[in-house]
PDB file of C-alpha atoms in Angstrom:
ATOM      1  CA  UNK F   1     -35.168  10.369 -26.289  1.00 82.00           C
ATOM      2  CA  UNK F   2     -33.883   8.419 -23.247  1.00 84.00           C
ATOM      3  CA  UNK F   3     -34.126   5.037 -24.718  1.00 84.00           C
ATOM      4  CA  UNK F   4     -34.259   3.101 -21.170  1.00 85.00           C
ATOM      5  CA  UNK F   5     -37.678   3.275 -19.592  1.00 89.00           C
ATOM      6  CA  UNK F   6     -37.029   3.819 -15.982  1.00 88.00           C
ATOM      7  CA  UNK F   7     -35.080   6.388 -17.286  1.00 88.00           C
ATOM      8  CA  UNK F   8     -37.791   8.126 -19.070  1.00 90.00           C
ATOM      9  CA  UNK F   9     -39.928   7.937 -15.855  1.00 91.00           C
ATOM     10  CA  UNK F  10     -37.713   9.344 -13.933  1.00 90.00           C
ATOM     11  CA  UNK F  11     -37.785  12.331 -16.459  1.00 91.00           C
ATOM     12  CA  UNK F  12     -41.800  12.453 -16.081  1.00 93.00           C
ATOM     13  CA  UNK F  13     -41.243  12.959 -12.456  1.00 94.00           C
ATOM     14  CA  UNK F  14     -39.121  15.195 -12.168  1.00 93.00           C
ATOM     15  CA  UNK F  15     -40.325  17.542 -15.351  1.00 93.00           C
ATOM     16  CA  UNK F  16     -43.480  17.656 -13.019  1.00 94.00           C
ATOM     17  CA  UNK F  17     -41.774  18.776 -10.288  1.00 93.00           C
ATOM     18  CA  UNK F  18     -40.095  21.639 -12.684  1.00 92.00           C
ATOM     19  CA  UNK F  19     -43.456  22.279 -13.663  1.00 93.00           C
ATOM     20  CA  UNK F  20     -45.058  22.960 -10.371  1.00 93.00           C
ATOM     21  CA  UNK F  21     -42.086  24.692  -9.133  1.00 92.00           C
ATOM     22  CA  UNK F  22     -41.449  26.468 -11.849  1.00 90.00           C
ATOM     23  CA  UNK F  23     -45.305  27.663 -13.493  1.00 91.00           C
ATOM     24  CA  UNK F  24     -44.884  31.087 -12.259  1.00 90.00           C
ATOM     25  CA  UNK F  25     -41.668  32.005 -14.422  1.00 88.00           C
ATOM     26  CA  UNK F  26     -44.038  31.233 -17.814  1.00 88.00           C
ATOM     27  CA  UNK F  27     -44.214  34.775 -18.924  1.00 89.00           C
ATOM     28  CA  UNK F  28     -46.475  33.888 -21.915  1.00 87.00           C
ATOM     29  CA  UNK F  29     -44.143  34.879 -24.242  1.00 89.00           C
ATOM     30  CA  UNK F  30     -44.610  31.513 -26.292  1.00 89.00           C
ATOM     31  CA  UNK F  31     -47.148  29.406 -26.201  1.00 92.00           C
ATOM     32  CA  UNK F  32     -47.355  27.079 -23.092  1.00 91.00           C
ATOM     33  CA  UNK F  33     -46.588  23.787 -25.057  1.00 91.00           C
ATOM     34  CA  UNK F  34     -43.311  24.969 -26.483  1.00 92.00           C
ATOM     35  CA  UNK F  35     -42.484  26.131 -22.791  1.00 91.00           C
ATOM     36  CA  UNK F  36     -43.583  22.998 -21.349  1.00 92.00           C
ATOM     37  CA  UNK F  37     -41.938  20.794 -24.563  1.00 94.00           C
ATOM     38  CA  UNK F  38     -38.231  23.018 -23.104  1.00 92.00           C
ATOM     39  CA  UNK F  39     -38.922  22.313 -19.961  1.00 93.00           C
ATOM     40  CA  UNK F  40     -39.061  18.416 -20.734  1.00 93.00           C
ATOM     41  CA  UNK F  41     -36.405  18.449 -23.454  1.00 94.00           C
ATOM     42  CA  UNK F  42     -34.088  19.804 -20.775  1.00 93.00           C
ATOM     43  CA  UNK F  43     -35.459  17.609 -18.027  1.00 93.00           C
ATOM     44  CA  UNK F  44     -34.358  14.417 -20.024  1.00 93.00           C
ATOM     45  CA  UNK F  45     -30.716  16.055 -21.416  1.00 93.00           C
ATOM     46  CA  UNK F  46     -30.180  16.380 -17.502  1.00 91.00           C
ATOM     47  CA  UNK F  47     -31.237  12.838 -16.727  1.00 90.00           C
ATOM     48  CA  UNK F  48     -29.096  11.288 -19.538  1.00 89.00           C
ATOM     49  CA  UNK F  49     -26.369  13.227 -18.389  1.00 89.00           C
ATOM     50  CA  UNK F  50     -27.019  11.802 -14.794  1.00 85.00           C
ATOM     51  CA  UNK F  51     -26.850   8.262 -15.948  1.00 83.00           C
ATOM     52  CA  UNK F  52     -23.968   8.823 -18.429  1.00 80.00           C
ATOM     53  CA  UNK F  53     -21.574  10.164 -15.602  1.00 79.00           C
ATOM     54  CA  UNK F  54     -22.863   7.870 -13.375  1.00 73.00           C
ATOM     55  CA  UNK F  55     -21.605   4.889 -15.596  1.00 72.00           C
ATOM     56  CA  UNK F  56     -18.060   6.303 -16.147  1.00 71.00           C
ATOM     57  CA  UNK F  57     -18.004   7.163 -11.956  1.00 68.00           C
ATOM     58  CA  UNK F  58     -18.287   3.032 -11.567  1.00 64.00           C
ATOM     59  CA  UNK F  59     -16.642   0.714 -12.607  1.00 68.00           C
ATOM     60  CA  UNK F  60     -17.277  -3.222 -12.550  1.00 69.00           C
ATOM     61  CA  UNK F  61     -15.372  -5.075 -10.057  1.00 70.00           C
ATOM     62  CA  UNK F  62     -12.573  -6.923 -11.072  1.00 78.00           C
ATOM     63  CA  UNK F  63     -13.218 -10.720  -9.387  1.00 79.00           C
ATOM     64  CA  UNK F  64     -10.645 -11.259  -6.828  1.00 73.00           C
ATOM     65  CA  UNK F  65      -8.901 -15.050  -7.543  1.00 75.00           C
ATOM     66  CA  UNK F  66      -5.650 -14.680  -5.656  1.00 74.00           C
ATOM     67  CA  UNK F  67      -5.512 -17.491  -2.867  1.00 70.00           C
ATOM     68  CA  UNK F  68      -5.969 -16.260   0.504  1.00 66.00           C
ATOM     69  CA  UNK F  69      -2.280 -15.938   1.653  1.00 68.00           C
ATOM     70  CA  UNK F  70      -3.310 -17.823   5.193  1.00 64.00           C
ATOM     71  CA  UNK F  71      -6.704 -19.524   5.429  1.00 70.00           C
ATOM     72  CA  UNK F  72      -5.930 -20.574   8.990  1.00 74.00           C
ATOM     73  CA  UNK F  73      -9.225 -18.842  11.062  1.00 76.00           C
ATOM     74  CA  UNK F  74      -7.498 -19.880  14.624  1.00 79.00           C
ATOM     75  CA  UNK F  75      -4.416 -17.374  13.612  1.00 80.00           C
ATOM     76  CA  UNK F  76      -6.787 -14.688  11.825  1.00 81.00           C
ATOM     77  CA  UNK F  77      -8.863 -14.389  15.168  1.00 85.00           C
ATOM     78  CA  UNK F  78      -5.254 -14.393  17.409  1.00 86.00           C
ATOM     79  CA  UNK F  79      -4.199 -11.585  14.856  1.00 85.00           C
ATOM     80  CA  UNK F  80      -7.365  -9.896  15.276  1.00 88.00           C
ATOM     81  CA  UNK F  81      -7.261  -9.769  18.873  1.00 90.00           C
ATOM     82  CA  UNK F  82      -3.532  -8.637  18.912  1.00 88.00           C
ATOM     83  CA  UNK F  83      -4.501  -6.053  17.032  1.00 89.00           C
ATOM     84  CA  UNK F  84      -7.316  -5.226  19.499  1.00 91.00           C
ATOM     85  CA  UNK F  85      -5.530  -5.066  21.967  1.00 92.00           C
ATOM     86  CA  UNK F  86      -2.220  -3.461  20.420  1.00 91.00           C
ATOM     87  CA  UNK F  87      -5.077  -0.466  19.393  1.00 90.00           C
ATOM     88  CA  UNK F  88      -6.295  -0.316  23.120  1.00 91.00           C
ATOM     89  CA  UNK F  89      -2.725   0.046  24.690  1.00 93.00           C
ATOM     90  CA  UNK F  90      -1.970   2.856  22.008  1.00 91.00           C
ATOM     91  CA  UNK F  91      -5.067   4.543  23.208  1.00 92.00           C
ATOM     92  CA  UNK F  92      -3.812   4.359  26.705  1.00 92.00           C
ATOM     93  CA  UNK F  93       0.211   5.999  25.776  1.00 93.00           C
ATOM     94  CA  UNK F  94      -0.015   9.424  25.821  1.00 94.00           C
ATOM     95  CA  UNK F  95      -1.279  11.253  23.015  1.00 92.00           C
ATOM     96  CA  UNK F  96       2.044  12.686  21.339  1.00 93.00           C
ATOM     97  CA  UNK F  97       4.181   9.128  22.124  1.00 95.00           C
ATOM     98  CA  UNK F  98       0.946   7.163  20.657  1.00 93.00           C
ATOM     99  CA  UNK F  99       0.779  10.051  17.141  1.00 94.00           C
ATOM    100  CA  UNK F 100       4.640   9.243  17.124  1.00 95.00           C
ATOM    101  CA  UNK F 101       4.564   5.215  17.674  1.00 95.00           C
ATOM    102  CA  UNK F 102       1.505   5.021  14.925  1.00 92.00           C
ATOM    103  CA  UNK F 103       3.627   7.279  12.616  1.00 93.00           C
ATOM    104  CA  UNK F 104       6.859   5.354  12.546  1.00 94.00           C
ATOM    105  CA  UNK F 105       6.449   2.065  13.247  1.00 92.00           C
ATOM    106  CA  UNK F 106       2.766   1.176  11.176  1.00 89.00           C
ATOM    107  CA  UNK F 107       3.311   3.951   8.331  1.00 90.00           C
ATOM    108  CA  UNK F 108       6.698   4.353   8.326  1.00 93.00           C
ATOM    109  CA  UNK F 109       7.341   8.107   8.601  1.00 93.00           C
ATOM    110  CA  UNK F 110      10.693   8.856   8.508  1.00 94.00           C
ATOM    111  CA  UNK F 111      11.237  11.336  12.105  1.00 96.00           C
ATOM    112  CA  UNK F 112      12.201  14.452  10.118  1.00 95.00           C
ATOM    113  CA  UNK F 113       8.364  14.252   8.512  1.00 93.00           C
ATOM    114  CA  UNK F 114       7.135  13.230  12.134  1.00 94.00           C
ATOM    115  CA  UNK F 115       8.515  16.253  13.241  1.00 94.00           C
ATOM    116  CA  UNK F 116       7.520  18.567  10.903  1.00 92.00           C
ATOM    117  CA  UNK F 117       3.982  16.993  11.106  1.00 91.00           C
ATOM    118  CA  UNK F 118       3.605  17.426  14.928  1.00 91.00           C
ATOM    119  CA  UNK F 119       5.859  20.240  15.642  1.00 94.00           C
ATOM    120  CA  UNK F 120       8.158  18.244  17.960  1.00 95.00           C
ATOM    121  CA  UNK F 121      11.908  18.178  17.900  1.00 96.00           C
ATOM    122  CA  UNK F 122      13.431  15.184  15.868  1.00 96.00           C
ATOM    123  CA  UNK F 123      14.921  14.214  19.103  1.00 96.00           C
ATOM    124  CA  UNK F 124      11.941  13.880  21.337  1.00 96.00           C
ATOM    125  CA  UNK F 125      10.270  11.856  18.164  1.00 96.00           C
ATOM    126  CA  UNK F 126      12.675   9.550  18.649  1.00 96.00           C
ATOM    127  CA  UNK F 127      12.469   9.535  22.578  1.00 96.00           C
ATOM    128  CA  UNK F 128       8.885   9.348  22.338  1.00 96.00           C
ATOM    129  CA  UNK F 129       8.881   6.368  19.955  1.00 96.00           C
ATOM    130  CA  UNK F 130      11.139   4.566  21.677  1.00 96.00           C
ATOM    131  CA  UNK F 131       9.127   5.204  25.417  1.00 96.00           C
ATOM    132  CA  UNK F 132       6.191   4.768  24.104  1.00 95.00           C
ATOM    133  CA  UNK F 133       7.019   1.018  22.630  1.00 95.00           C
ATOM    134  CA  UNK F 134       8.732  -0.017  25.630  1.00 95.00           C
ATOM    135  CA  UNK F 135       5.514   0.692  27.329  1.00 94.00           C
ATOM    136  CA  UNK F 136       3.675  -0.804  24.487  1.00 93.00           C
ATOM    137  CA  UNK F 137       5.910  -3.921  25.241  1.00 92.00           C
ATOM    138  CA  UNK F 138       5.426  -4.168  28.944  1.00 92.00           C
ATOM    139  CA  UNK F 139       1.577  -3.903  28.260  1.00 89.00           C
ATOM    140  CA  UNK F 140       1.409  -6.488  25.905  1.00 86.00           C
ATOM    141  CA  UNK F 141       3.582  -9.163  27.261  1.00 86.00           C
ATOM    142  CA  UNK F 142       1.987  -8.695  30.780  1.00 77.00           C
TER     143      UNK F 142
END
């Protein structure tokens, strides 16, 4: 029925779990093989249907063969430790100028969003983002 042996194991398993969990709701009304022959039908319809939306959930990558737009490692690691430090100055602006600076300047939220987002005045936004990246600069050029 499953076609795929791991597959049908699987199915064993678990229709003995069903089993021993379910026994007690066998009322006798049938005999116990067609019960038990239900019980496994329906065990296997659920494990194809496991592996079938399981397939169409993934799909195969795609191999990436774009050339690396800078293969220099002495720049990636100078990037990666501007960035490092860029994140550990943000965490030391205060809270609403670092929201702000992170909103405008890396995703480019226009102020009227920023404000709606964080409740502020469009005005002190803009105040905000600008203190908080002249303190950004004075951190980072020290």
């Amino acid at each position: 029925m499953l076609r795929d042996s791991e597959d049908a194991r699987d199915a064993a398993q678990e229709s003995l779990v069903k089993l021993v969990r379910r026994i007690g709701q066998f009322r006798g009304q049938s005999e116990f093989s067609t019960w038990l022959h239900r019980l496994v039908v329906n065990t296997c319809k659920d494990v194809a249907q496991a592996r079938w939306t399981a397939e169409r959930r993934t799909e195969p990558l795609v191999e990436d063969r774009r050339v690396a737009r800078d293969g220099d490692p002495d720049r990636e690691l100078a990037a990666s430790e501007t960035r490092r430090e860029l994140g550990r100055c943000l965490a030391d602006l205060p809270a609403a100028q670092a929201t702000v600076v992170a909103l405008k300047d890396a995703f480019d939220v226009p102020f009227e969003e920023i404000s709606e987002a964080t409740g502020l005045p469009v005005g002190t936004a803009k105040c905000y983002a600008h203190r908080g990246r002249n303190s950004l600069r004075a951190r980072l050029s020290a």
